[in-house]
Amino acid sequence: MSHEIELKLALGPEGPDALRQHPLLAEQAPVARRLGNTYFDTPEGDLEAARMALRLRRIDGRTLQTVKTSGEGGGGLSRRGEWEWEVPGPELDLAGLAGLPPATLGRGVLSRLRPRFTTDFRRESWQLAHVGARIEVALDEGEILADGRRVAIRELELELKAGEPEALWSLAEALAESVPLRPADTSKAARGGALLRGTWKLPEGVAPSAWLQRAVVALDALADTGEAHWREAARDALSGLAEASGGELGEAARRLAEGLNRADWLAPPFGLDFLRLARRLPADRPLG
């Protein structure tokens, strides 16, 4: 098992083009690939309930089977365990799954696994050296498809290959100076589950880090549903963060809450302020 440390960012409609033109990336040609993925779970959603994901990925004529464990983090930053190996496809390698540590998938899960939803997207990736770290920058554009429903994928993942996690925040802030983006906490697997159910659930907010995660997930829900009440939920969560924090953190959260009143709120200044706030709070919440 390896561990994946990444910072996930959602992009505005103009984000992909602005990203490609950013000085840190413009001089380097990206590697472009098409990725088709099928996610599996039991009919009851056992893996989703355990904040895990199981997928088959088709890439460059190969099929990779991946299991991701529940993660922790917040404000876009996450740490997850991961197993990945090549399989003949197109069916799951159940024997390989059975060989994982007993607690990974749970008793009785393997025989009930079924395809649940798919994702199909184009990935452009760059390899950067940044403040002593090696980071993969991956831009994903495509869609999630579940039971006839579709939502767009337009996200950026900064994955740490070597170095300290602080380098991810530094790079994200550098990009946010000209790219409309924001932290995102909801994985493609969790987004697919929400699309399949037709419902979203927000984490409870008590501590400052929990209020932050609630605000981020509400904006994830807003992006996928277009329902205005999620923006109000994000605004309320940021107000809760302001009250729970006080001081400079509280003032920063209040400014973000007020910024959500603007029709064009997802602009570089908002994203940069959101990243700076998230960077100052502990990333210790369970993630889906």
Short mmCIF file of C-alpha atoms in Angstrom, two decimals:
data_model
loop_
_atom_site.label_atom_id
_atom_site.label_comp_id
_atom_site.label_asym_id
_atom_site.label_seq_id
_atom_site.Cartn_x
_atom_site.Cartn_y
_atom_site.Cartn_z
CA MET A 1 0.00 0.00 0.00
CA SER A 2 1.17 3.49 -0.82
CA HIS A 3 -0.08 6.77 0.58
CA GLU A 4 -1.38 9.58 -1.59
CA ILE A 5 -1.06 13.19 -0.44
CA GLU A 6 -2.82 15.66 -2.67
CA LEU A 7 -4.55 19.01 -2.75
CA LYS A 8 -7.81 18.99 -4.70
CA LEU A 9 -9.07 22.20 -6.29
CA ALA A 10 -12.27 22.95 -8.20
CA LEU A 11 -11.98 25.26 -11.20
CA GLY A 12 -14.33 27.86 -12.59
CA PRO A 13 -15.40 27.66 -16.26
CA GLU A 14 -12.43 29.78 -17.36
CA GLY A 15 -10.07 27.91 -15.04
CA PRO A 16 -8.61 25.30 -17.43
CA ASP A 17 -7.52 27.86 -20.02
CA ALA A 18 -6.17 30.20 -17.36
CA LEU A 19 -4.22 27.31 -15.84
CA ARG A 20 -2.60 26.35 -19.14
CA GLN A 21 -1.44 29.94 -19.57
CA HIS A 22 0.03 30.26 -16.07
CA PRO A 23 3.78 31.04 -16.20
CA LEU A 24 4.64 27.97 -14.11
CA LEU A 25 3.05 25.67 -16.73
CA ALA A 26 3.00 27.53 -20.03
CA GLU A 27 6.56 26.59 -21.02
CA GLN A 28 6.04 22.84 -20.48
CA ALA A 29 3.92 20.67 -22.76
CA PRO A 30 1.52 18.53 -20.70
CA VAL A 31 1.09 14.78 -21.06
CA ALA A 32 -2.53 14.19 -22.13
CA ARG A 33 -4.44 10.93 -21.56
CA ARG A 34 -8.02 9.74 -21.66
CA LEU A 35 -9.15 7.94 -18.50
CA GLY A 36 -12.30 5.81 -18.30
CA ASN A 37 -13.27 4.57 -14.85
CA THR A 38 -15.94 2.28 -13.43
CA TYR A 39 -16.60 2.51 -9.68
CA PHE A 40 -17.90 -0.48 -7.72
CA ASP A 41 -19.75 -0.88 -4.44
CA THR A 42 -22.40 -3.08 -2.88
CA PRO A 43 -26.07 -2.23 -3.55
CA GLU A 44 -26.21 -0.91 0.01
CA GLY A 45 -23.14 1.33 -0.48
CA ASP A 46 -20.86 -0.35 2.08
CA LEU A 47 -17.68 1.14 0.62
CA GLU A 48 -19.11 4.63 0.41
CA ALA A 49 -20.26 4.36 4.04
CA ALA A 50 -16.68 3.39 4.98
CA ARG A 51 -15.35 6.34 2.91
CA MET A 52 -13.56 3.99 0.54
CA ALA A 53 -13.44 3.68 -3.24
CA LEU A 54 -12.91 0.77 -5.64
CA ARG A 55 -12.50 1.37 -9.35
CA LEU A 56 -11.28 -0.12 -12.62
CA ARG A 57 -9.41 2.43 -14.73
CA ARG A 58 -8.79 2.04 -18.46
CA ILE A 59 -5.71 3.92 -19.60
CA ASP A 60 -3.31 3.45 -22.52
CA GLY A 61 -4.74 0.00 -23.35
CA ARG A 62 -4.30 -1.23 -19.76
CA THR A 63 -6.75 -1.79 -16.92
CA LEU A 64 -5.77 -0.82 -13.38
CA GLN A 65 -7.67 -1.83 -10.27
CA THR A 66 -7.49 0.66 -7.41
CA VAL A 67 -8.66 0.60 -3.82
CA LYS A 68 -8.51 3.83 -1.85
CA THR A 69 -8.99 3.85 1.90
CA SER A 70 -10.82 6.45 3.93
CA GLY A 71 -8.82 9.65 4.10
CA GLU A 72 -8.35 12.55 6.42
CA GLY A 73 -7.68 16.17 5.71
CA GLY A 74 -9.69 19.25 4.94
CA GLY A 75 -9.68 22.42 2.89
CA GLY A 76 -8.76 20.38 -0.19
CA LEU A 77 -5.73 18.62 1.33
CA SER A 78 -6.08 14.85 1.83
CA ARG A 79 -4.02 11.82 2.83
CA ARG A 80 -5.25 8.39 1.72
CA GLY A 81 -3.97 4.84 1.58
CA GLU A 82 -4.02 3.26 -1.85
CA TRP A 83 -3.51 -0.15 -3.50
CA GLU A 84 -3.25 -0.29 -7.29
CA TRP A 85 -2.33 -3.12 -9.67
CA GLU A 86 -2.84 -4.08 -13.30
CA VAL A 87 -5.58 -6.62 -14.08
CA PRO A 88 -6.70 -8.36 -17.30
CA GLY A 89 -10.09 -6.62 -17.18
CA PRO A 90 -12.88 -5.88 -17.72
CA GLU A 91 -13.97 -7.71 -14.55
CA LEU A 92 -12.78 -7.13 -11.01
CA ASP A 93 -9.85 -9.16 -9.71
CA LEU A 94 -11.70 -10.58 -6.71
CA ALA A 95 -8.78 -12.81 -5.72
CA GLY A 96 -6.53 -9.76 -5.51
CA LEU A 97 -9.10 -7.93 -3.43
CA ALA A 98 -9.42 -10.91 -1.11
CA GLY A 99 -5.66 -10.75 -0.51
CA LEU A 100 -5.82 -7.27 0.99
CA PRO A 101 -5.75 -6.87 4.78
CA PRO A 102 -8.98 -8.33 6.23
CA ALA A 103 -10.39 -5.03 7.46
CA THR A 104 -10.01 -3.28 4.12
CA LEU A 105 -13.24 -4.30 2.39
CA GLY A 106 -15.12 -5.93 5.24
CA ARG A 107 -16.65 -9.37 5.59
CA GLY A 108 -19.13 -10.38 2.93
CA VAL A 109 -18.50 -7.41 0.67
CA LEU A 110 -16.68 -9.06 -2.25
CA SER A 111 -19.57 -11.22 -3.45
CA ARG A 112 -21.94 -8.23 -3.54
CA LEU A 113 -19.81 -5.74 -5.48
CA ARG A 114 -21.52 -4.23 -8.52
CA PRO A 115 -20.73 -1.38 -10.95
CA ARG A 116 -22.33 1.84 -9.67
CA PHE A 117 -21.25 4.74 -11.88
CA THR A 118 -18.57 5.80 -14.34
CA THR A 119 -16.27 8.74 -14.91
CA ASP A 120 -14.75 9.67 -18.23
CA PHE A 121 -12.28 12.52 -18.48
CA ARG A 122 -9.22 13.88 -20.21
CA ARG A 123 -6.22 14.42 -17.95
CA GLU A 124 -3.41 16.84 -18.72
CA SER A 125 -0.46 16.51 -16.35
CA TRP A 126 2.71 18.44 -15.67
CA GLN A 127 5.66 17.57 -13.41
CA LEU A 128 6.95 20.52 -11.39
CA ALA A 129 9.81 21.16 -9.01
CA HIS A 130 8.53 23.69 -6.47
CA VAL A 131 10.15 24.93 -3.23
CA GLY A 132 12.14 21.74 -2.79
CA ALA A 133 9.29 19.35 -3.65
CA ARG A 134 8.24 17.34 -6.70
CA ILE A 135 4.58 17.80 -7.55
CA GLU A 136 2.35 16.35 -10.25
CA VAL A 137 -0.19 18.88 -11.52
CA ALA A 138 -3.20 17.09 -13.05
CA LEU A 139 -6.05 18.90 -14.81
CA ASP A 140 -9.15 16.72 -15.30
CA GLU A 141 -12.02 17.66 -17.64
CA GLY A 142 -14.93 15.34 -18.39
CA GLU A 143 -18.02 13.98 -16.65
CA ILE A 144 -19.45 11.64 -14.03
CA LEU A 145 -22.36 9.48 -15.24
CA ALA A 146 -24.71 7.73 -12.80
CA ASP A 147 -28.10 6.24 -13.69
CA GLY A 148 -28.59 8.63 -16.60
CA ARG A 149 -27.53 11.73 -14.64
CA ARG A 150 -24.39 13.67 -15.53
CA VAL A 151 -22.20 16.27 -13.85
CA ALA A 152 -19.08 17.92 -15.17
CA ILE A 153 -15.56 17.24 -13.98
CA ARG A 154 -13.38 20.33 -14.00
CA GLU A 155 -10.80 19.95 -11.28
CA LEU A 156 -7.13 20.26 -10.51
CA GLU A 157 -5.16 17.81 -8.36
CA LEU A 158 -1.74 18.66 -6.97
CA GLU A 159 -0.13 15.38 -5.86
CA LEU A 160 3.01 15.34 -3.74
CA LYS A 161 5.64 13.01 -5.20
CA ALA A 162 8.52 14.06 -2.93
CA GLY A 163 8.98 16.75 -0.31
CA GLU A 164 6.78 18.38 2.30
CA PRO A 165 3.00 18.95 2.03
CA GLU A 166 3.46 22.69 2.60
CA ALA A 167 4.75 22.86 -0.98
CA LEU A 168 1.26 21.95 -2.21
CA TRP A 169 -0.22 25.01 -0.51
CA SER A 170 2.55 27.22 -1.86
CA LEU A 171 1.96 26.04 -5.43
CA ALA A 172 -1.83 26.31 -5.12
CA GLU A 173 -1.54 29.92 -3.95
CA ALA A 174 0.82 30.74 -6.82
CA LEU A 175 -1.69 29.31 -9.30
CA ALA A 176 -4.64 31.04 -7.61
CA GLU A 177 -3.19 34.47 -8.31
CA SER A 178 -4.50 34.24 -11.89
CA VAL A 179 -6.63 31.07 -12.03
CA PRO A 180 -10.24 30.98 -10.69
CA LEU A 181 -10.20 28.03 -8.29
CA ARG A 182 -11.15 26.97 -4.78
CA PRO A 183 -10.47 24.08 -2.39
CA ALA A 184 -12.59 20.94 -2.96
CA ASP A 185 -13.02 18.10 -0.44
CA THR A 186 -15.34 15.72 -2.32
CA SER A 187 -13.69 12.91 -4.31
CA LYS A 188 -15.00 11.76 -7.68
CA ALA A 189 -16.21 8.60 -5.93
CA ALA A 190 -18.20 10.58 -3.35
CA ARG A 191 -19.57 12.89 -6.06
CA GLY A 192 -20.70 9.83 -8.02
CA GLY A 193 -22.45 8.45 -4.96
CA ALA A 194 -24.26 11.76 -4.38
CA LEU A 195 -25.29 11.87 -8.05
CA LEU A 196 -26.60 8.31 -7.86
CA ARG A 197 -28.64 9.05 -4.72
CA GLY A 198 -29.70 12.51 -5.82
CA THR A 199 -28.81 13.88 -2.37
CA TRP A 200 -25.85 15.48 -0.60
CA LYS A 201 -25.08 15.45 3.12
CA LEU A 202 -22.92 18.07 4.81
CA PRO A 203 -20.49 17.25 7.62
CA GLU A 204 -21.36 18.73 10.99
CA GLY A 205 -19.56 21.92 11.96
CA VAL A 206 -18.33 22.47 15.52
CA ALA A 207 -14.58 23.10 15.53
CA PRO A 208 -13.11 25.61 13.04
CA SER A 209 -11.75 22.83 10.80
CA ALA A 210 -15.20 21.20 10.72
CA TRP A 211 -16.89 24.47 9.76
CA LEU A 212 -14.34 24.88 6.98
CA GLN A 213 -15.01 21.39 5.62
CA ARG A 214 -18.75 22.04 5.76
CA ALA A 215 -18.31 25.20 3.68
CA VAL A 216 -16.11 23.45 1.12
CA VAL A 217 -18.49 20.49 0.71
CA ALA A 218 -21.46 22.86 0.36
CA LEU A 219 -19.67 24.56 -2.55
CA ASP A 220 -18.96 21.11 -4.04
CA ALA A 221 -22.69 20.39 -3.84
CA LEU A 222 -23.50 23.78 -5.38
CA ALA A 223 -21.20 23.04 -8.33
CA ASP A 224 -22.85 19.66 -9.05
CA THR A 225 -26.49 20.60 -8.42
CA GLY A 226 -26.72 24.30 -9.26
CA GLU A 227 -29.11 24.65 -6.30
CA ALA A 228 -28.77 28.07 -4.68
CA HIS A 229 -29.42 26.85 -1.14
CA TRP A 230 -25.97 25.23 -1.11
CA ARG A 231 -24.37 28.65 -1.51
CA GLU A 232 -26.38 29.80 1.50
CA ALA A 233 -25.19 26.71 3.40
CA ALA A 234 -21.57 27.58 2.55
CA ARG A 235 -22.12 31.15 3.68
CA ASP A 236 -23.62 29.95 6.98
CA ALA A 237 -20.70 27.57 7.52
CA LEU A 238 -18.16 30.33 6.96
CA SER A 239 -20.09 32.51 9.41
CA GLY A 240 -19.95 29.62 11.90
CA LEU A 241 -16.20 29.39 11.32
CA ALA A 242 -15.87 33.11 11.97
CA GLU A 243 -17.69 32.81 15.29
CA ALA A 244 -15.72 29.70 16.32
CA SER A 245 -12.36 31.26 15.45
CA GLY A 246 -12.40 34.97 16.17
CA GLY A 247 -9.40 37.17 15.51
CA GLU A 248 -7.76 37.26 12.08
CA LEU A 249 -9.13 33.84 11.12
CA GLY A 250 -12.64 34.92 11.97
CA GLU A 251 -12.29 38.11 9.96
CA ALA A 252 -10.98 36.16 6.96
CA ALA A 253 -13.95 33.77 7.16
CA ARG A 254 -16.37 36.71 7.32
CA ARG A 255 -14.85 38.23 4.18
CA LEU A 256 -15.28 34.93 2.35
CA ALA A 257 -18.89 34.65 3.48
CA GLU A 258 -19.55 38.16 2.17
CA GLY A 259 -17.75 37.31 -1.08
CA LEU A 260 -20.30 34.58 -1.76
CA ASN A 261 -22.92 37.30 -2.20
CA ARG A 262 -21.30 38.24 -5.51
CA ALA A 263 -22.55 36.63 -8.72
CA ASP A 264 -18.93 36.23 -9.86
CA TRP A 265 -17.64 34.99 -6.51
CA LEU A 266 -15.40 32.25 -7.98
CA ALA A 267 -12.61 34.60 -9.05
CA PRO A 268 -8.86 34.57 -8.21
CA PRO A 269 -9.12 36.87 -5.14
CA PHE A 270 -11.79 34.65 -3.53
CA GLY A 271 -9.88 31.44 -4.25
CA LEU A 272 -6.60 32.85 -2.96
CA ASP A 273 -8.22 34.02 0.29
CA PHE A 274 -9.94 30.64 0.70
CA LEU A 275 -6.65 28.79 0.25
CA ARG A 276 -4.88 31.01 2.76
CA LEU A 277 -7.61 30.38 5.30
CA ALA A 278 -7.57 26.60 4.73
CA ARG A 279 -3.78 26.51 5.00
CA ARG A 280 -3.97 27.94 8.53
CA LEU A 281 -6.42 25.35 9.85
CA PRO A 282 -5.55 21.75 10.80
CA ALA A 283 -6.34 19.18 8.07
CA ASP A 284 -7.62 16.40 10.33
CA ARG A 285 -11.19 15.64 9.28
CA PRO A 286 -12.45 12.32 7.82
CA LEU A 287 -12.98 12.59 4.07
CA GLY A 288 -15.09 10.64 1.58
#
